[in-house]
Tab-separated table of C-alpha atoms and ligand atoms in Angstrom:
chain	number	residue	atom	x	y	z
A	85	MET	CA	46.929	41.462	-29.249
A	86	SER	CA	50.488	40.292	-29.926
A	87	GLU	CA	52.574	41.939	-32.623
A	88	GLY	CA	52.284	38.826	-34.778
A	89	GLN	CA	48.468	38.864	-34.744
A	90	GLU	CA	47.558	42.481	-35.249
A	91	LEU	CA	47.511	42.272	-39.052
A	92	ALA	CA	45.438	39.069	-39.021
A	93	GLU	CA	42.130	39.434	-40.927
A	94	LYS	CA	43.074	42.924	-42.173
A	95	ILE	CA	42.095	43.489	-45.810
A	96	VAL	CA	45.234	44.490	-47.691
A	97	LEU	CA	45.321	45.626	-51.318
A	98	VAL	CA	48.703	45.256	-53.011
A	99	THR	CA	48.925	46.768	-56.486
A	100	GLY	CA	51.544	45.235	-58.739
A	101	GLY	CA	51.306	42.126	-56.562
A	102	SER	CA	52.159	39.641	-59.299
A	103	ARG	CA	55.946	39.827	-59.120
A	104	GLY	CA	58.950	41.638	-57.664
A	105	ILE	CA	58.456	43.779	-54.562
A	106	GLY	CA	54.642	43.490	-54.677
A	107	ARG	CA	54.759	39.688	-54.607
A	108	TYR	CA	56.956	39.738	-51.499
A	109	ILE	CA	54.724	42.303	-49.817
A	110	ALA	CA	51.697	40.098	-50.563
A	111	LEU	CA	53.466	37.021	-49.167
A	112	ALA	CA	54.498	38.932	-46.026
A	113	PHE	CA	50.991	40.235	-45.230
A	114	ALA	CA	49.452	36.834	-45.992
A	115	ALA	CA	51.946	35.206	-43.611
A	116	ARG	CA	50.612	37.551	-40.888
A	117	GLY	CA	47.057	36.360	-41.559
A	118	GLY	CA	45.890	39.248	-43.736
A	119	HIS	CA	43.327	38.884	-46.538
A	120	VAL	CA	45.512	39.960	-49.428
A	121	VAL	CA	43.995	41.284	-52.631
A	122	LEU	CA	46.574	41.102	-55.398
A	123	THR	CA	46.225	43.196	-58.482
A	124	SER	CA	48.119	43.808	-61.729
A	125	ARG	CA	47.156	43.743	-65.407
A	126	THR	CA	47.952	40.047	-65.924
A	127	GLN	CA	45.504	37.527	-64.424
A	128	PRO	CA	47.633	34.339	-64.882
A	129	THR	CA	50.623	35.723	-62.945
A	130	LEU	CA	48.295	36.967	-60.199
A	131	ASP	CA	46.692	33.521	-60.019
A	132	ALA	CA	50.129	31.929	-59.619
A	133	VAL	CA	50.996	34.160	-56.630
A	134	ALA	CA	47.560	33.574	-55.077
A	135	GLU	CA	48.065	29.797	-55.429
A	136	GLU	CA	51.472	30.123	-53.783
A	137	ILE	CA	49.864	32.008	-50.855
A	138	HIS	CA	47.071	29.415	-50.584
A	139	ARG	CA	49.646	26.584	-50.539
A	140	LEU	CA	51.328	28.351	-47.606
A	141	GLY	CA	47.986	28.497	-45.781
A	142	GLY	CA	47.295	32.187	-46.469
A	143	LYS	CA	44.326	34.101	-47.890
A	144	ALA	CA	44.640	35.747	-51.308
A	145	LEU	CA	42.230	37.133	-53.876
A	146	PRO	CA	43.760	37.736	-57.343
A	147	LEU	CA	41.880	40.429	-59.308
A	148	ALA	CA	43.236	41.940	-62.529
A	149	CYS	CA	43.119	45.728	-62.779
A	150	ASP	CA	45.042	48.422	-64.612
A	151	VAL	CA	45.524	51.031	-61.889
A	152	SER	CA	45.958	53.794	-64.465
A	153	ASN	CA	42.310	53.300	-65.495
A	154	ARG	CA	39.883	54.884	-63.012
A	155	GLN	CA	36.895	52.768	-64.130
A	156	GLU	CA	38.900	49.579	-63.571
A	157	VAL	CA	39.879	50.740	-60.070
A	158	GLU	CA	36.213	51.520	-59.275
A	159	ALA	CA	35.233	48.049	-60.563
A	160	LEU	CA	37.998	46.523	-58.418
A	161	LYS	CA	36.544	48.203	-55.327
A	162	THR	CA	33.085	46.829	-56.124
A	163	LYS	CA	34.497	43.279	-56.414
A	164	ILE	CA	36.521	43.560	-53.181
A	165	THR	CA	33.537	44.963	-51.299
A	166	SER	CA	31.251	42.155	-52.411
A	167	GLN	CA	33.770	39.357	-51.806
A	168	LEU	CA	35.679	40.545	-48.718
A	169	GLY	CA	34.765	43.945	-47.306
A	170	THR	CA	36.541	47.294	-47.220
A	171	VAL	CA	40.243	47.766	-47.862
A	172	GLN	CA	42.100	48.762	-44.678
A	173	ILE	CA	45.677	48.762	-45.926
A	174	LEU	CA	46.479	50.076	-49.408
A	175	ILE	CA	49.909	49.431	-50.854
A	176	ASN	CA	50.470	51.421	-54.034
A	177	ASN	CA	53.315	49.439	-55.519
A	178	ALA	CA	52.443	49.046	-59.243
A	179	GLY	CA	55.023	50.861	-61.297
A	180	VAL	CA	56.992	50.999	-64.517
A	181	ALA	CA	60.513	52.363	-65.017
A	182	PRO	CA	61.601	52.402	-68.649
A	183	ALA	CA	64.932	54.210	-69.002
A	184	ALA	CA	65.362	56.785	-71.779
A	185	GLY	CA	67.400	59.910	-72.474
A	186	PHE	CA	65.195	63.020	-72.203
A	187	LEU	CA	65.567	64.170	-75.820
A	188	GLN	CA	65.112	60.678	-77.287
A	189	MET	CA	62.171	59.796	-75.043
A	190	PRO	CA	58.880	59.556	-76.973
A	191	ASP	CA	55.967	61.518	-75.495
A	192	SER	CA	54.119	58.200	-75.130
A	193	LEU	CA	56.739	56.959	-72.637
A	194	TRP	CA	56.401	60.114	-70.508
A	195	GLU	CA	52.607	59.765	-70.525
A	196	GLU	CA	52.672	56.042	-69.717
A	197	VAL	CA	55.063	56.422	-66.752
A	198	LEU	CA	53.076	59.278	-65.211
A	199	LYS	CA	49.797	57.473	-65.838
A	200	VAL	CA	50.856	54.279	-64.073
A	201	ASN	CA	53.152	55.555	-61.303
A	202	LEU	CA	51.405	58.796	-60.383
A	203	THR	CA	47.817	58.615	-61.643
A	204	GLY	CA	47.615	54.926	-60.639
A	205	THR	CA	48.538	55.894	-57.062
A	206	TYR	CA	46.110	58.837	-57.212
A	207	ASN	CA	43.281	56.613	-58.520
A	208	CYS	CA	43.697	54.051	-55.736
A	209	CYS	CA	43.912	56.738	-53.025
A	210	LYS	CA	40.819	58.470	-54.393
A	211	VAL	CA	38.810	55.229	-54.532
A	212	PHE	CA	39.933	53.494	-51.314
A	213	LEU	CA	40.571	56.383	-48.885
A	214	PRO	CA	36.904	57.235	-48.196
A	215	GLU	CA	36.220	53.847	-46.602
A	216	MET	CA	39.360	54.083	-44.440
A	217	ILE	CA	38.315	57.529	-43.243
A	218	ALA	CA	34.806	56.219	-42.496
A	219	ALA	CA	36.342	53.357	-40.460
A	220	LYS	CA	38.655	55.850	-38.656
A	221	TRP	CA	41.626	53.571	-39.363
A	222	GLY	CA	43.755	52.929	-42.409
A	223	ARG	CA	47.228	52.694	-43.836
A	224	VAL	CA	48.404	53.929	-47.213
A	225	ILE	CA	51.917	52.894	-48.174
A	226	ASN	CA	53.260	54.220	-51.456
A	227	ILE	CA	56.259	52.468	-52.919
A	228	ALA	CA	58.181	55.457	-54.274
A	229	SER	CA	61.955	55.292	-54.821
A	230	ILE	CA	65.087	57.150	-53.807
A	231	VAL	CA	64.529	59.034	-57.081
A	232	ALA	CA	61.614	60.653	-55.265
A	233	LYS	CA	64.399	62.661	-53.567
A	234	VAL	CA	67.373	62.667	-55.960
A	235	ALA	CA	67.756	62.144	-59.719
A	236	TYR	CA	69.612	59.752	-61.974
A	237	SER	CA	70.319	60.262	-65.666
A	238	HIS	CA	67.961	58.689	-68.264
A	239	THR	CA	65.083	58.563	-65.779
A	240	SER	CA	63.331	61.922	-66.254
A	241	ALA	CA	59.804	60.476	-66.513
A	242	TYR	CA	60.354	57.987	-63.681
A	243	THR	CA	62.064	60.551	-61.429
A	244	THR	CA	59.291	63.082	-62.053
A	245	SER	CA	56.605	60.491	-61.291
A	246	LYS	CA	58.250	59.434	-58.024
A	247	HIS	CA	58.885	63.025	-56.865
A	248	ALA	CA	55.170	63.598	-57.477
A	249	VAL	CA	54.192	60.429	-55.576
A	250	LEU	CA	56.145	61.798	-52.620
A	251	GLY	CA	54.338	65.139	-52.908
A	252	LEU	CA	51.004	63.350	-52.920
A	253	THR	CA	52.069	61.249	-49.924
A	254	ARG	CA	52.949	64.332	-47.897
A	255	ALA	CA	49.848	66.310	-48.879
A	256	LEU	CA	47.530	63.392	-48.058
A	257	ALA	CA	49.309	62.715	-44.763
A	258	VAL	CA	48.578	66.276	-43.635
A	259	GLU	CA	44.986	66.160	-44.883
A	260	MET	CA	44.336	62.751	-43.238
A	261	ALA	CA	46.260	63.484	-40.029
A	262	ARG	CA	43.229	63.462	-37.710
A	263	SER	CA	41.334	60.690	-39.482
A	264	GLY	CA	43.176	57.627	-38.144
A	265	VAL	CA	44.738	57.054	-41.568
A	266	THR	CA	48.502	57.320	-42.053
A	267	VAL	CA	50.104	57.891	-45.443
A	268	ASN	CA	53.775	57.081	-45.955
A	269	ALA	CA	56.240	56.339	-48.721
A	270	ILE	CA	58.956	53.720	-48.899
A	271	CYS	CA	61.922	54.811	-51.005
A	272	PRO	CA	63.966	51.817	-52.144
A	273	GLY	CA	67.304	52.016	-53.915
A	274	TYR	CA	68.062	49.294	-56.473
A	275	VAL	CA	66.062	46.190	-55.538
A	276	ASP	CA	66.750	42.701	-56.860
A	277	THR	CA	63.694	42.393	-59.190
A	278	ASP	CA	62.858	42.057	-62.925
A	279	LEU	CA	62.587	45.840	-63.153
A	280	THR	CA	66.242	46.265	-62.143
A	281	LEU	CA	67.367	43.372	-64.331
A	282	ASN	CA	65.570	44.869	-67.349
A	283	ASN	CA	67.261	48.213	-66.783
A	284	ALA	CA	70.651	46.450	-66.450
A	285	ARG	CA	69.946	44.704	-69.800
A	286	LEU	CA	69.029	48.040	-71.381
A	287	MET	CA	72.217	49.657	-70.062
A	288	ALA	CA	74.250	46.682	-71.338
A	289	GLU	CA	72.683	47.038	-74.817
A	290	LYS	CA	73.324	50.792	-74.947
A	291	THR	CA	76.898	50.764	-73.598
A	292	GLY	CA	78.284	47.415	-74.781
A	293	LYS	CA	78.835	46.377	-71.134
A	294	LYS	CA	77.854	42.929	-69.842
A	295	VAL	CA	74.596	42.686	-67.858
A	296	GLU	CA	76.609	41.588	-64.786
A	297	GLU	CA	78.774	44.725	-65.111
A	298	ALA	CA	75.672	46.923	-65.272
A	299	LEU	CA	74.285	45.190	-62.177
A	300	ARG	CA	77.612	45.733	-60.409
A	301	LEU	CA	77.344	49.457	-61.227
A	302	PHE	CA	73.892	49.529	-59.629
A	303	GLN	CA	75.240	47.720	-56.557
A	304	GLY	CA	78.187	50.110	-56.392
A	305	SER	CA	75.871	53.125	-56.101
A	306	SER	CA	75.083	51.987	-52.547
A	307	PRO	CA	77.644	52.205	-49.695
A	308	GLN	CA	76.590	48.658	-48.783
A	309	GLN	CA	77.572	47.650	-52.355
A	310	ARG	CA	74.545	45.428	-52.848
A	311	LEU	CA	71.012	45.313	-54.201
A	312	ILE	CA	68.202	45.453	-51.644
A	313	ALA	CA	66.224	42.202	-51.317
A	314	PRO	CA	62.466	42.618	-51.967
A	315	GLU	CA	61.817	40.893	-48.617
A	316	GLU	CA	63.466	43.859	-46.875
A	317	VAL	CA	60.976	46.253	-48.486
A	318	ALA	CA	58.122	43.955	-47.428
A	319	GLU	CA	59.323	44.002	-43.787
A	320	LEU	CA	59.299	47.806	-43.800
A	321	ALA	CA	55.738	47.788	-45.199
A	322	LEU	CA	54.669	45.477	-42.343
A	323	MET	CA	56.174	47.869	-39.831
A	324	LEU	CA	54.400	50.904	-41.345
A	325	ALA	CA	51.099	48.997	-41.313
A	326	SER	CA	51.442	48.067	-37.641
A	327	LYS	CA	49.620	49.658	-34.725
A	328	SER	CA	52.879	50.944	-33.289
A	329	ALA	CA	53.425	53.040	-36.446
A	330	ALA	CA	50.324	55.184	-35.736
A	331	GLY	CA	52.471	58.297	-35.236
A	332	ILE	CA	54.472	57.849	-38.425
A	333	THR	CA	52.840	59.741	-41.288
A	334	GLY	CA	54.018	61.814	-44.228
A	335	GLN	CA	57.388	60.098	-44.095
A	336	ALA	CA	59.549	58.861	-46.936
A	337	ILE	CA	61.765	56.115	-45.592
A	338	ASN	CA	64.806	55.144	-47.616
A	339	ILE	CA	65.852	51.518	-47.871
A	340	ASP	CA	68.923	51.750	-50.037
A	341	GLY	CA	72.008	50.643	-48.128
A	342	GLY	CA	72.865	54.259	-47.259
A	343	ALA	CA	72.900	55.653	-50.827
A	344	VAL	CA	70.710	58.682	-50.047
A	345	MET	CA	70.720	60.324	-46.626
A	346	VAL	CA	67.976	62.911	-46.962
B	414	NAP	N1	63.220	47.377	-58.454
B	414	NAP	C1	63.750	48.477	-57.995
B	414	NAP	O1	64.987	48.634	-57.978
B	414	NAP	C2	62.888	49.569	-57.439
B	414	NAP	C3	63.518	50.636	-56.767
B	414	NAP	C4	62.749	51.657	-56.259
B	414	NAP	C5	61.384	51.633	-56.398
B	414	NAP	N2	60.791	50.605	-57.064
B	414	NAP	C6	59.344	50.649	-57.202
B	414	NAP	O2	58.777	49.497	-56.632
B	414	NAP	C7	57.592	49.147	-57.332
B	414	NAP	C8	57.661	47.684	-57.769
B	414	NAP	O3	58.833	47.510	-58.539
B	414	NAP	P1	59.371	46.058	-58.958
B	414	NAP	O4	60.841	46.181	-59.086
B	414	NAP	O5	58.794	45.031	-58.108
B	414	NAP	O6	58.764	45.993	-60.444
B	414	NAP	P2	58.329	44.733	-61.340
B	414	NAP	O7	59.028	43.506	-60.911
B	414	NAP	O8	58.484	45.193	-62.754
B	414	NAP	O9	56.760	44.600	-60.986
B	414	NAP	C9	55.873	45.650	-61.305
B	414	NAP	C10	54.469	45.236	-60.943
B	414	NAP	O10	53.556	46.284	-61.289
B	414	NAP	C11	52.524	45.749	-62.125
B	414	NAP	N3	52.015	46.807	-62.997
B	414	NAP	C12	52.676	47.510	-63.930
B	414	NAP	N4	51.848	48.393	-64.525
B	414	NAP	C13	50.629	48.237	-63.939
B	414	NAP	C14	49.361	48.847	-64.121
B	414	NAP	N5	49.168	49.806	-65.046
B	414	NAP	N6	48.325	48.446	-63.339
B	414	NAP	C15	48.497	47.462	-62.425
B	414	NAP	N7	49.669	46.846	-62.208
B	414	NAP	C16	50.730	47.224	-62.976
B	414	NAP	C17	53.201	44.590	-62.848
B	414	NAP	O11	52.297	43.622	-63.370
B	414	NAP	P3	51.707	43.675	-64.878
B	414	NAP	O12	52.829	44.121	-65.768
B	414	NAP	O13	51.249	42.275	-65.122
B	414	NAP	O14	50.580	44.658	-64.827
B	414	NAP	C18	54.001	43.991	-61.699
B	414	NAP	O15	53.161	43.233	-60.862
B	414	NAP	C19	57.469	50.137	-58.502
B	414	NAP	O16	56.609	51.186	-58.137
B	414	NAP	C20	58.878	50.640	-58.655
B	414	NAP	O17	58.917	51.928	-59.215
B	414	NAP	C21	61.504	49.565	-57.575
């Protein structure tokens, strides 16, 4: 089978598939012929991405689900099983990243960030891994962050959640090593999405800088002096899902223009 065809007909679940990085990942897998299940909490935005994929000739199933809620993830699995089959590629991308100083941060923010970024990833792994193991093939790709490895100020909840996602990635990779399932993390630096723009707005509000200045600061944190395009993250996800990536597991691959080299 040629490289371009190997992902055809694979059932791919992309959490947080309604915008930003998740939308590009969904478009990329659909372009390779995958059956893409898109999920987020907001049905209308999911429907819009699914329509876009259909217009391009791809296959997409938009199903709303809050990944932090275990019952909703179980219900999502039931719907996917009845309409498509078993998930073969799981992309845990849904995430939130509200910035806050540690002492000012309300407990509710800490709980929300850990619930979505960490428990959401845990819930999806717990629910979808058994069928991958039974099929003796699967790919789990967790969209972490470079703050899974280093820390930035005003991101204690986010940084903690992403460090933990990396820990989970590594532990599962070892536990799944002989099952045919690989588990990896992608660690982006600042990516050109709403999430980054919102944090630039927040920084501008707090510091009196212009939003463009805040964005330039984000760009300047990378030796390449630029934001990463979401398409670049999607290409890396395609590579990790491919047959030739069978020996890559437990890895945390940075895509950040050289900002972090560990
Ligand atoms: N942008 C960056 O610079 C950057 C850098 C490193 C890592 N990342 C990571 O990449 C991932 C995607 O980021 P992004 O920039 O594309 O963010 P984004 O544009 O804000 O999109 C986030 C996506 O997650 C969904 N989502 C949020 N909470 C959810 C929940 N509880 N259940 C299901 N879906 C939920 C959102 O949809 P709804 O709100 O409609 O649910 C949306 O589809 C995140 O994990 C983020 O931490 C981003």
